[in-house]
């Protein structure tokens, strides 16, 4: 992984990773990786991230089983971000939507609207605290 | 823009924005916006970003003319990132590629390979310092 690390710029030990679905499926989410999360992602073939709110590395979908299998890794021109093309199991968002970007902003009305259908019920997956 | 700002979490006054091409064109780049860049983006309809290396708000494509017209803005479930769907003029990357993610990482070989064709010659657009 030396060649890759040489190209990347971590800030506060983190680098943002855009996650998009394979076969033109669109953007699913954005997460952050530290070197450990990146190593685990590459060695296991499934996305691991550094969850800033918990201060630790986790497998994406650790509790839900909604994992993301890596098909391809791209890096940007400046080495400031990663782009993973993945195969998503079930859905990316913990609120039950396929993508975390399920809300569209209408700037004229200054309003947010949900523009995706829920694909699972979060309370069934995560319990009532979801 | 009050409703939108209420949902967003800026860190050090910045929020990451994923830029994807309209009509299923894929991820183009990742940039950062402060509140001023976001306001200018919404009022003009073209992407403005906060360039961290220069410490100021710029229009994307300011010198090259390779602007990005906003078709849609989505926000993530936690309000930690933005997703803009845009119509890209010419190309997103200052190195002449359609997307900034023109390099793929081959983890077995620990090597990077260019997987896009250049669509313009940067020295013709930016001069020899490109």
PDB file of C-alpha atoms in Angstrom:
ATOM      1  CA  UNK A   1       0.000   0.000   0.000  1.00  0.00           C
ATOM      2  CA  UNK A   2       3.108   2.217   0.054  1.00  0.00           C
ATOM      3  CA  UNK A   3       2.555   3.654  -3.395  1.00  0.00           C
ATOM      4  CA  UNK A   4      -1.020   4.585  -2.550  1.00  0.00           C
ATOM      5  CA  UNK A   5      -0.155   6.135   0.812  1.00  0.00           C
ATOM      6  CA  UNK A   6       2.536   8.232  -0.820  1.00  0.00           C
ATOM      7  CA  UNK A   7      -0.141   9.858  -2.993  1.00  0.00           C
ATOM      8  CA  UNK A   8      -2.657  10.564  -0.268  1.00  0.00           C
ATOM      9  CA  UNK A   9      -3.018  13.574   1.996  1.00  0.00           C
ATOM     10  CA  UNK A  10      -4.595  12.768   5.326  1.00  0.00           C
ATOM     11  CA  UNK A  11      -5.803  15.732   7.409  1.00  0.00           C
ATOM     12  CA  UNK A  12      -5.957  15.039  11.120  1.00  0.00           C
ATOM     13  CA  UNK A  13      -5.224  11.448  10.075  1.00  0.00           C
ATOM     14  CA  UNK A  14      -8.403  11.277   7.981  1.00  0.00           C
ATOM     15  CA  UNK A  15      -9.262  11.337   4.295  1.00  0.00           C
ATOM     16  CA  UNK A  16     -12.800  11.602   2.884  1.00  0.00           C
ATOM     17  CA  UNK A  17     -14.086   8.684   0.818  1.00  0.00           C
ATOM     18  CA  UNK A  18     -16.995   9.056  -1.593  1.00  0.00           C
ATOM     19  CA  UNK A  19     -18.910   5.807  -1.983  1.00  0.00           C
ATOM     20  CA  UNK A  20     -20.774   5.226  -5.233  1.00  0.00           C
ATOM     21  CA  UNK A  21     -22.742   2.233  -6.375  1.00  0.00           C
ATOM     22  CA  UNK A  22     -21.392   0.032  -9.155  1.00  0.00           C
ATOM     23  CA  UNK A  23     -23.057   0.009 -12.575  1.00  0.00           C
ATOM     24  CA  UNK A  24     -23.958   3.684 -12.558  1.00  0.00           C
ATOM     25  CA  UNK A  25     -26.025   3.539  -9.376  1.00  0.00           C
ATOM     26  CA  UNK A  26     -25.055   6.975  -8.049  1.00  0.00           C
ATOM     27  CA  UNK A  27     -23.567   8.344  -4.851  1.00  0.00           C
ATOM     28  CA  UNK A  28     -24.451   6.447  -1.676  1.00  0.00           C
ATOM     29  CA  UNK A  29     -22.610   8.242   1.097  1.00  0.00           C
ATOM     30  CA  UNK A  30     -19.430   9.976   2.185  1.00  0.00           C
ATOM     31  CA  UNK A  31     -17.302   8.609   4.984  1.00  0.00           C
ATOM     32  CA  UNK A  32     -13.856   9.178   6.452  1.00  0.00           C
ATOM     33  CA  UNK A  33     -10.987   6.739   6.632  1.00  0.00           C
ATOM     34  CA  UNK A  34      -7.803   6.739   8.613  1.00  0.00           C
ATOM     35  CA  UNK A  35      -4.901   4.559   7.519  1.00  0.00           C
ATOM     36  CA  UNK A  36      -6.206   1.611   9.539  1.00  0.00           C
ATOM     37  CA  UNK A  37      -9.677   1.814   7.956  1.00  0.00           C
ATOM     38  CA  UNK A  38      -8.132   2.008   4.497  1.00  0.00           C
ATOM     39  CA  UNK A  39      -5.900  -1.018   5.186  1.00  0.00           C
ATOM     40  CA  UNK A  40      -8.855  -3.036   6.473  1.00  0.00           C
ATOM     41  CA  UNK A  41     -10.958  -2.011   3.483  1.00  0.00           C
ATOM     42  CA  UNK A  42      -8.288  -3.182   1.061  1.00  0.00           C
ATOM     43  CA  UNK A  43      -7.441  -6.391   2.919  1.00  0.00           C
ATOM     44  CA  UNK A  44     -11.066  -7.507   3.449  1.00  0.00           C
ATOM     45  CA  UNK A  45     -12.621  -6.064   0.288  1.00  0.00           C
ATOM     46  CA  UNK A  46     -15.448  -4.402   2.238  1.00  0.00           C
ATOM     47  CA  UNK A  47     -15.671  -0.770   3.319  1.00  0.00           C
ATOM     48  CA  UNK A  48     -14.315   0.090   6.768  1.00  0.00           C
ATOM     49  CA  UNK A  49     -14.536   3.646   7.987  1.00  0.00           C
ATOM     50  CA  UNK A  50     -13.424   5.788  10.863  1.00  0.00           C
ATOM     51  CA  UNK A  51     -16.581   6.912  12.631  1.00  0.00           C
ATOM     52  CA  UNK A  52     -15.738  10.318  14.006  1.00  0.00           C
ATOM     53  CA  UNK A  53     -18.628  10.328  16.499  1.00  0.00           C
ATOM     54  CA  UNK A  54     -17.374   7.070  18.035  1.00  0.00           C
ATOM     55  CA  UNK A  55     -13.663   7.627  17.516  1.00  0.00           C
ATOM     56  CA  UNK A  56     -13.048   4.176  16.089  1.00  0.00           C
ATOM     57  CA  UNK A  57     -12.770   2.087  12.935  1.00  0.00           C
ATOM     58  CA  UNK A  58     -15.916   0.154  12.015  1.00  0.00           C
ATOM     59  CA  UNK A  59     -17.022  -2.003   9.163  1.00  0.00           C
ATOM     60  CA  UNK A  60     -19.774  -0.261   7.214  1.00  0.00           C
ATOM     61  CA  UNK A  61     -22.920  -2.288   7.915  1.00  0.00           C
ATOM     62  CA  UNK A  62     -21.364  -3.864  11.021  1.00  0.00           C
ATOM     63  CA  UNK A  63     -24.664  -4.045  12.907  1.00  0.00           C
ATOM     64  CA  UNK A  64     -27.141  -4.069  10.005  1.00  0.00           C
ATOM     65  CA  UNK A  65     -25.317  -6.443   7.664  1.00  0.00           C
ATOM     66  CA  UNK A  66     -25.641  -3.817   4.939  1.00  0.00           C
ATOM     67  CA  UNK A  67     -22.051  -4.097   3.812  1.00  0.00           C
ATOM     68  CA  UNK A  68     -20.355  -2.566   0.806  1.00  0.00           C
ATOM     69  CA  UNK A  69     -18.134  -4.796  -1.334  1.00  0.00           C
ATOM     70  CA  UNK A  70     -15.372  -2.867  -3.084  1.00  0.00           C
ATOM     71  CA  UNK A  71     -15.202  -3.203  -6.818  1.00  0.00           C
ATOM     72  CA  UNK A  72     -12.832  -0.338  -7.542  1.00  0.00           C
ATOM     73  CA  UNK A  73     -10.821   2.377  -5.827  1.00  0.00           C
ATOM     74  CA  UNK A  74     -10.029   5.675  -7.514  1.00  0.00           C
ATOM     75  CA  UNK A  75      -8.070   8.590  -6.102  1.00  0.00           C
ATOM     76  CA  UNK A  76      -8.408  12.222  -7.037  1.00  0.00           C
ATOM     77  CA  UNK A  77      -5.827  14.316  -8.880  1.00  0.00           C
ATOM     78  CA  UNK A  78      -4.523  15.922  -5.691  1.00  0.00           C
ATOM     79  CA  UNK A  79      -4.684  12.847  -3.455  1.00  0.00           C
ATOM     80  CA  UNK A  80      -7.173  14.600  -1.196  1.00  0.00           C
ATOM     81  CA  UNK A  81     -10.051  12.139  -1.477  1.00  0.00           C
ATOM     82  CA  UNK A  82     -10.929   8.561  -2.350  1.00  0.00           C
ATOM     83  CA  UNK A  83     -13.714   7.216  -4.535  1.00  0.00           C
ATOM     84  CA  UNK A  84     -14.911   3.679  -3.947  1.00  0.00           C
ATOM     85  CA  UNK A  85     -17.181   1.923  -6.401  1.00  0.00           C
ATOM     86  CA  UNK A  86     -19.059  -0.711  -4.420  1.00  0.00           C
ATOM     87  CA  UNK A  87     -21.756  -3.338  -4.500  1.00  0.00           C
ATOM     88  CA  UNK A  88     -24.195  -2.325  -1.779  1.00  0.00           C
ATOM     89  CA  UNK A  89     -26.135  -4.913   0.237  1.00  0.00           C
ATOM     90  CA  UNK A  90     -29.744  -3.764   0.858  1.00  0.00           C
ATOM     91  CA  UNK A  91     -29.183  -0.038   1.454  1.00  0.00           C
ATOM     92  CA  UNK A  92     -26.490   2.430   2.485  1.00  0.00           C
ATOM     93  CA  UNK A  93     -28.428   4.654   4.865  1.00  0.00           C
ATOM     94  CA  UNK A  94     -29.231   3.776   8.468  1.00  0.00           C
ATOM     95  CA  UNK A  95     -32.583   5.559   8.045  1.00  0.00           C
ATOM     96  CA  UNK A  96     -33.715   2.922   5.559  1.00  0.00           C
ATOM     97  CA  UNK A  97     -32.966   4.616   2.254  1.00  0.00           C
ATOM     98  CA  UNK A  98     -30.795   3.261  -0.521  1.00  0.00           C
ATOM     99  CA  UNK A  99     -28.581   6.345  -0.412  1.00  0.00           C
ATOM    100  CA  UNK A 100     -27.819   8.785   2.396  1.00  0.00           C
ATOM    101  CA  UNK A 101     -28.650  11.556  -0.096  1.00  0.00           C
ATOM    102  CA  UNK A 102     -32.393  10.911  -0.062  1.00  0.00           C
ATOM    103  CA  UNK A 103     -33.337  14.567   0.588  1.00  0.00           C
ATOM    104  CA  UNK A 104     -33.377  17.208  -2.110  1.00  0.00           C
ATOM    105  CA  UNK A 105     -33.170  20.887  -1.351  1.00  0.00           C
ATOM    106  CA  UNK A 106     -35.640  23.194  -3.083  1.00  0.00           C
ATOM    107  CA  UNK A 107     -33.906  26.565  -2.913  1.00  0.00           C
ATOM    108  CA  UNK A 108     -36.938  28.626  -3.993  1.00  0.00           C
ATOM    109  CA  UNK A 109     -39.117  27.215  -1.225  1.00  0.00           C
ATOM    110  CA  UNK A 110     -36.191  26.800   1.207  1.00  0.00           C
ATOM    111  CA  UNK A 111     -37.505  23.290   1.832  1.00  0.00           C
ATOM    112  CA  UNK A 112     -36.191  19.733   1.901  1.00  0.00           C
ATOM    113  CA  UNK A 113     -38.124  16.918   0.287  1.00  0.00           C
ATOM    114  CA  UNK A 114     -37.588  13.177   0.495  1.00  0.00           C
ATOM    115  CA  UNK A 115     -37.063  11.911  -3.033  1.00  0.00           C
ATOM    116  CA  UNK A 116     -36.298   8.235  -2.432  1.00  0.00           C
ATOM    117  CA  UNK A 117     -38.439   5.353  -1.232  1.00  0.00           C
ATOM    118  CA  UNK A 118     -37.477   3.613   1.982  1.00  0.00           C
ATOM    119  CA  UNK A 119     -36.244   0.106   1.328  1.00  0.00           C
ATOM    120  CA  UNK A 120     -36.272  -1.107   4.935  1.00  0.00           C
ATOM    121  CA  UNK A 121     -37.717  -0.120   8.297  1.00  0.00           C
ATOM    122  CA  UNK A 122     -34.862   1.008  10.576  1.00  0.00           C
ATOM    123  CA  UNK A 123     -36.668  -0.018  13.766  1.00  0.00           C
ATOM    124  CA  UNK A 124     -36.709  -3.629  12.539  1.00  0.00           C
ATOM    125  CA  UNK A 125     -32.986  -3.589  11.878  1.00  0.00           C
ATOM    126  CA  UNK A 126     -31.613  -1.474  14.682  1.00  0.00           C
ATOM    127  CA  UNK A 127     -34.421  -1.690  17.262  1.00  0.00           C
ATOM    128  CA  UNK A 128     -36.429   1.181  18.670  1.00  0.00           C
ATOM    129  CA  UNK A 129     -33.453   3.456  19.227  1.00  0.00           C
ATOM    130  CA  UNK A 130     -33.020   3.891  15.458  1.00  0.00           C
TER     131      UNK A 130
ATOM    132  CA  UNK B   1     -31.488  29.297   2.984  1.00  0.00           C
ATOM    133  CA  UNK B   2     -32.293  29.152   6.726  1.00  0.00           C
ATOM    134  CA  UNK B   3     -33.946  25.734   6.573  1.00  0.00           C
ATOM    135  CA  UNK B   4     -30.943  24.286   4.770  1.00  0.00           C
ATOM    136  CA  UNK B   5     -28.368  25.849   7.082  1.00  0.00           C
ATOM    137  CA  UNK B   6     -30.222  24.499  10.087  1.00  0.00           C
ATOM    138  CA  UNK B   7     -29.672  20.961   8.775  1.00  0.00           C
ATOM    139  CA  UNK B   8     -25.982  21.304   7.964  1.00  0.00           C
ATOM    140  CA  UNK B   9     -22.956  20.721  10.132  1.00  0.00           C
ATOM    141  CA  UNK B  10     -19.970  22.803   9.134  1.00  0.00           C
ATOM    142  CA  UNK B  11     -16.611  21.803  10.604  1.00  0.00           C
ATOM    143  CA  UNK B  12     -14.090  24.603  10.802  1.00  0.00           C
ATOM    144  CA  UNK B  13     -16.692  26.511   8.772  1.00  0.00           C
ATOM    145  CA  UNK B  14     -16.507  23.984   5.917  1.00  0.00           C
ATOM    146  CA  UNK B  15     -18.684  21.182   4.596  1.00  0.00           C
ATOM    147  CA  UNK B  16     -17.598  18.677   1.916  1.00  0.00           C
ATOM    148  CA  UNK B  17     -19.545  18.684  -1.355  1.00  0.00           C
ATOM    149  CA  UNK B  18     -19.522  15.707  -3.699  1.00  0.00           C
ATOM    150  CA  UNK B  19     -20.017  16.778  -7.302  1.00  0.00           C
ATOM    151  CA  UNK B  20     -21.563  14.264  -9.697  1.00  0.00           C
ATOM    152  CA  UNK B  21     -22.473  14.645 -13.326  1.00  0.00           C
ATOM    153  CA  UNK B  22     -26.121  14.759 -14.351  1.00  0.00           C
ATOM    154  CA  UNK B  23     -27.684  11.871 -16.264  1.00  0.00           C
ATOM    155  CA  UNK B  24     -25.702   9.167 -14.502  1.00  0.00           C
ATOM    156  CA  UNK B  25     -22.306  10.531 -15.438  1.00  0.00           C
ATOM    157  CA  UNK B  26     -20.525   9.592 -12.221  1.00  0.00           C
ATOM    158  CA  UNK B  27     -18.475  11.406  -9.597  1.00  0.00           C
ATOM    159  CA  UNK B  28     -16.443  14.363 -10.843  1.00  0.00           C
ATOM    160  CA  UNK B  29     -14.738  15.767  -7.781  1.00  0.00           C
ATOM    161  CA  UNK B  30     -15.039  16.626  -4.109  1.00  0.00           C
ATOM    162  CA  UNK B  31     -14.744  20.192  -2.892  1.00  0.00           C
ATOM    163  CA  UNK B  32     -15.386  22.155   0.276  1.00  0.00           C
ATOM    164  CA  UNK B  33     -17.827  24.981   0.803  1.00  0.00           C
ATOM    165  CA  UNK B  34     -18.190  27.555   3.515  1.00  0.00           C
ATOM    166  CA  UNK B  35     -21.474  29.375   3.959  1.00  0.00           C
ATOM    167  CA  UNK B  36     -20.448  32.080   1.484  1.00  0.00           C
ATOM    168  CA  UNK B  37     -19.562  29.521  -1.223  1.00  0.00           C
ATOM    169  CA  UNK B  38     -22.864  27.742  -0.666  1.00  0.00           C
ATOM    170  CA  UNK B  39     -24.804  31.017  -0.911  1.00  0.00           C
ATOM    171  CA  UNK B  40     -23.025  31.982  -4.118  1.00  0.00           C
ATOM    172  CA  UNK B  41     -23.616  28.519  -5.566  1.00  0.00           C
ATOM    173  CA  UNK B  42     -27.340  28.751  -4.888  1.00  0.00           C
ATOM    174  CA  UNK B  43     -27.742  32.362  -6.018  1.00  0.00           C
ATOM    175  CA  UNK B  44     -25.771  31.980  -9.268  1.00  0.00           C
ATOM    176  CA  UNK B  45     -26.598  28.354 -10.094  1.00  0.00           C
ATOM    177  CA  UNK B  46     -22.942  27.449 -10.655  1.00  0.00           C
ATOM    178  CA  UNK B  47     -20.590  25.760  -8.215  1.00  0.00           C
ATOM    179  CA  UNK B  48     -18.505  27.993  -5.973  1.00  0.00           C
ATOM    180  CA  UNK B  49     -16.079  26.441  -3.530  1.00  0.00           C
ATOM    181  CA  UNK B  50     -13.767  27.398  -0.745  1.00  0.00           C
ATOM    182  CA  UNK B  51     -10.267  26.583  -1.953  1.00  0.00           C
ATOM    183  CA  UNK B  52      -8.395  25.636   1.189  1.00  0.00           C
ATOM    184  CA  UNK B  53      -4.968  26.118  -0.410  1.00  0.00           C
ATOM    185  CA  UNK B  54      -5.825  29.722  -1.328  1.00  0.00           C
ATOM    186  CA  UNK B  55      -8.054  30.494   1.642  1.00  0.00           C
ATOM    187  CA  UNK B  56     -10.823  32.007  -0.480  1.00  0.00           C
ATOM    188  CA  UNK B  57     -14.091  31.390  -2.285  1.00  0.00           C
ATOM    189  CA  UNK B  58     -13.766  30.776  -6.029  1.00  0.00           C
ATOM    190  CA  UNK B  59     -16.070  29.852  -8.834  1.00  0.00           C
ATOM    191  CA  UNK B  60     -15.253  26.361 -10.076  1.00  0.00           C
ATOM    192  CA  UNK B  61     -13.779  26.861 -13.537  1.00  0.00           C
ATOM    193  CA  UNK B  62     -13.029  30.539 -12.837  1.00  0.00           C
ATOM    194  CA  UNK B  63      -9.872  30.566 -14.976  1.00  0.00           C
ATOM    195  CA  UNK B  64     -10.605  27.696 -17.371  1.00  0.00           C
ATOM    196  CA  UNK B  65     -14.274  28.407 -18.077  1.00  0.00           C
ATOM    197  CA  UNK B  66     -15.028  24.809 -17.138  1.00  0.00           C
ATOM    198  CA  UNK B  67     -17.970  25.672 -14.944  1.00  0.00           C
ATOM    199  CA  UNK B  68     -20.498  23.382 -13.309  1.00  0.00           C
ATOM    200  CA  UNK B  69     -24.193  24.284 -13.570  1.00  0.00           C
ATOM    201  CA  UNK B  70     -26.239  22.993 -10.655  1.00  0.00           C
ATOM    202  CA  UNK B  71     -29.180  20.828 -11.508  1.00  0.00           C
ATOM    203  CA  UNK B  72     -29.901  19.458  -8.050  1.00  0.00           C
ATOM    204  CA  UNK B  73     -28.700  19.636  -4.458  1.00  0.00           C
ATOM    205  CA  UNK B  74     -29.071  16.742  -2.056  1.00  0.00           C
ATOM    206  CA  UNK B  75     -27.986  16.581   1.566  1.00  0.00           C
ATOM    207  CA  UNK B  76     -27.024  13.510   3.522  1.00  0.00           C
ATOM    208  CA  UNK B  77     -28.988  11.993   6.391  1.00  0.00           C
ATOM    209  CA  UNK B  78     -26.768  13.568   9.041  1.00  0.00           C
ATOM    210  CA  UNK B  79     -26.275  16.947   7.349  1.00  0.00           C
ATOM    211  CA  UNK B  80     -22.535  16.320   7.157  1.00  0.00           C
ATOM    212  CA  UNK B  81     -22.093  16.566   3.386  1.00  0.00           C
ATOM    213  CA  UNK B  82     -23.670  17.933   0.221  1.00  0.00           C
ATOM    214  CA  UNK B  83     -24.218  16.254  -3.119  1.00  0.00           C
ATOM    215  CA  UNK B  84     -24.537  18.426  -6.204  1.00  0.00           C
ATOM    216  CA  UNK B  85     -25.745  17.034  -9.498  1.00  0.00           C
ATOM    217  CA  UNK B  86     -24.299  19.276 -12.203  1.00  0.00           C
ATOM    218  CA  UNK B  87     -23.883  19.837 -15.897  1.00  0.00           C
ATOM    219  CA  UNK B  88     -20.127  20.012 -16.450  1.00  0.00           C
ATOM    220  CA  UNK B  89     -18.614  22.216 -19.160  1.00  0.00           C
ATOM    221  CA  UNK B  90     -15.675  20.463 -20.908  1.00  0.00           C
ATOM    222  CA  UNK B  91     -14.079  18.687 -17.934  1.00  0.00           C
ATOM    223  CA  UNK B  92     -13.861  18.856 -14.138  1.00  0.00           C
ATOM    224  CA  UNK B  93     -10.148  18.225 -13.606  1.00  0.00           C
ATOM    225  CA  UNK B  94      -7.425  20.833 -14.048  1.00  0.00           C
ATOM    226  CA  UNK B  95      -5.159  18.088 -15.387  1.00  0.00           C
ATOM    227  CA  UNK B  96      -7.360  17.691 -18.450  1.00  0.00           C
ATOM    228  CA  UNK B  97      -9.521  14.736 -17.466  1.00  0.00           C
ATOM    229  CA  UNK B  98     -13.298  14.635 -17.337  1.00  0.00           C
ATOM    230  CA  UNK B  99     -13.231  13.615 -13.678  1.00  0.00           C
ATOM    231  CA  UNK B 100     -10.649  14.200 -10.943  1.00  0.00           C
ATOM    232  CA  UNK B 101     -10.894  10.462 -10.226  1.00  0.00           C
ATOM    233  CA  UNK B 102      -9.023   9.406 -13.348  1.00  0.00           C
ATOM    234  CA  UNK B 103      -6.580   7.117 -11.526  1.00  0.00           C
ATOM    235  CA  UNK B 104      -7.466   3.624 -10.352  1.00  0.00           C
ATOM    236  CA  UNK B 105      -5.557   1.851  -7.626  1.00  0.00           C
ATOM    237  CA  UNK B 106      -4.512  -1.747  -8.252  1.00  0.00           C
ATOM    238  CA  UNK B 107      -4.027  -3.104  -4.745  1.00  0.00           C
ATOM    239  CA  UNK B 108      -2.294  -6.337  -5.800  1.00  0.00           C
ATOM    240  CA  UNK B 109       0.374  -4.479  -7.760  1.00  0.00           C
ATOM    241  CA  UNK B 110       0.334  -1.434  -5.422  1.00  0.00           C
ATOM    242  CA  UNK B 111       0.132   0.693  -8.557  1.00  0.00           C
ATOM    243  CA  UNK B 112      -1.944   3.540  -9.937  1.00  0.00           C
ATOM    244  CA  UNK B 113      -3.164   3.519 -13.492  1.00  0.00           C
ATOM    245  CA  UNK B 114      -4.804   6.253 -15.528  1.00  0.00           C
ATOM    246  CA  UNK B 115      -8.167   4.956 -16.688  1.00  0.00           C
ATOM    247  CA  UNK B 116      -9.607   8.002 -18.457  1.00  0.00           C
ATOM    248  CA  UNK B 117      -8.667   9.790 -21.661  1.00  0.00           C
ATOM    249  CA  UNK B 118      -7.571  13.387 -21.450  1.00  0.00           C
ATOM    250  CA  UNK B 119     -10.147  15.710 -22.999  1.00  0.00           C
ATOM    251  CA  UNK B 120      -7.981  18.841 -23.093  1.00  0.00           C
ATOM    252  CA  UNK B 121      -4.338  19.849 -22.814  1.00  0.00           C
ATOM    253  CA  UNK B 122      -3.837  21.755 -19.542  1.00  0.00           C
ATOM    254  CA  UNK B 123      -0.919  23.789 -20.895  1.00  0.00           C
ATOM    255  CA  UNK B 124      -3.231  25.277 -23.533  1.00  0.00           C
ATOM    256  CA  UNK B 125      -5.778  26.305 -20.920  1.00  0.00           C
ATOM    257  CA  UNK B 126      -3.639  27.344 -17.988  1.00  0.00           C
ATOM    258  CA  UNK B 127      -0.286  28.065 -19.673  1.00  0.00           C
ATOM    259  CA  UNK B 128       3.016  26.367 -18.942  1.00  0.00           C
ATOM    260  CA  UNK B 129       2.630  26.484 -15.180  1.00  0.00           C
ATOM    261  CA  UNK B 130      -0.141  23.865 -15.375  1.00  0.00           C
TER     262      UNK B 130
END
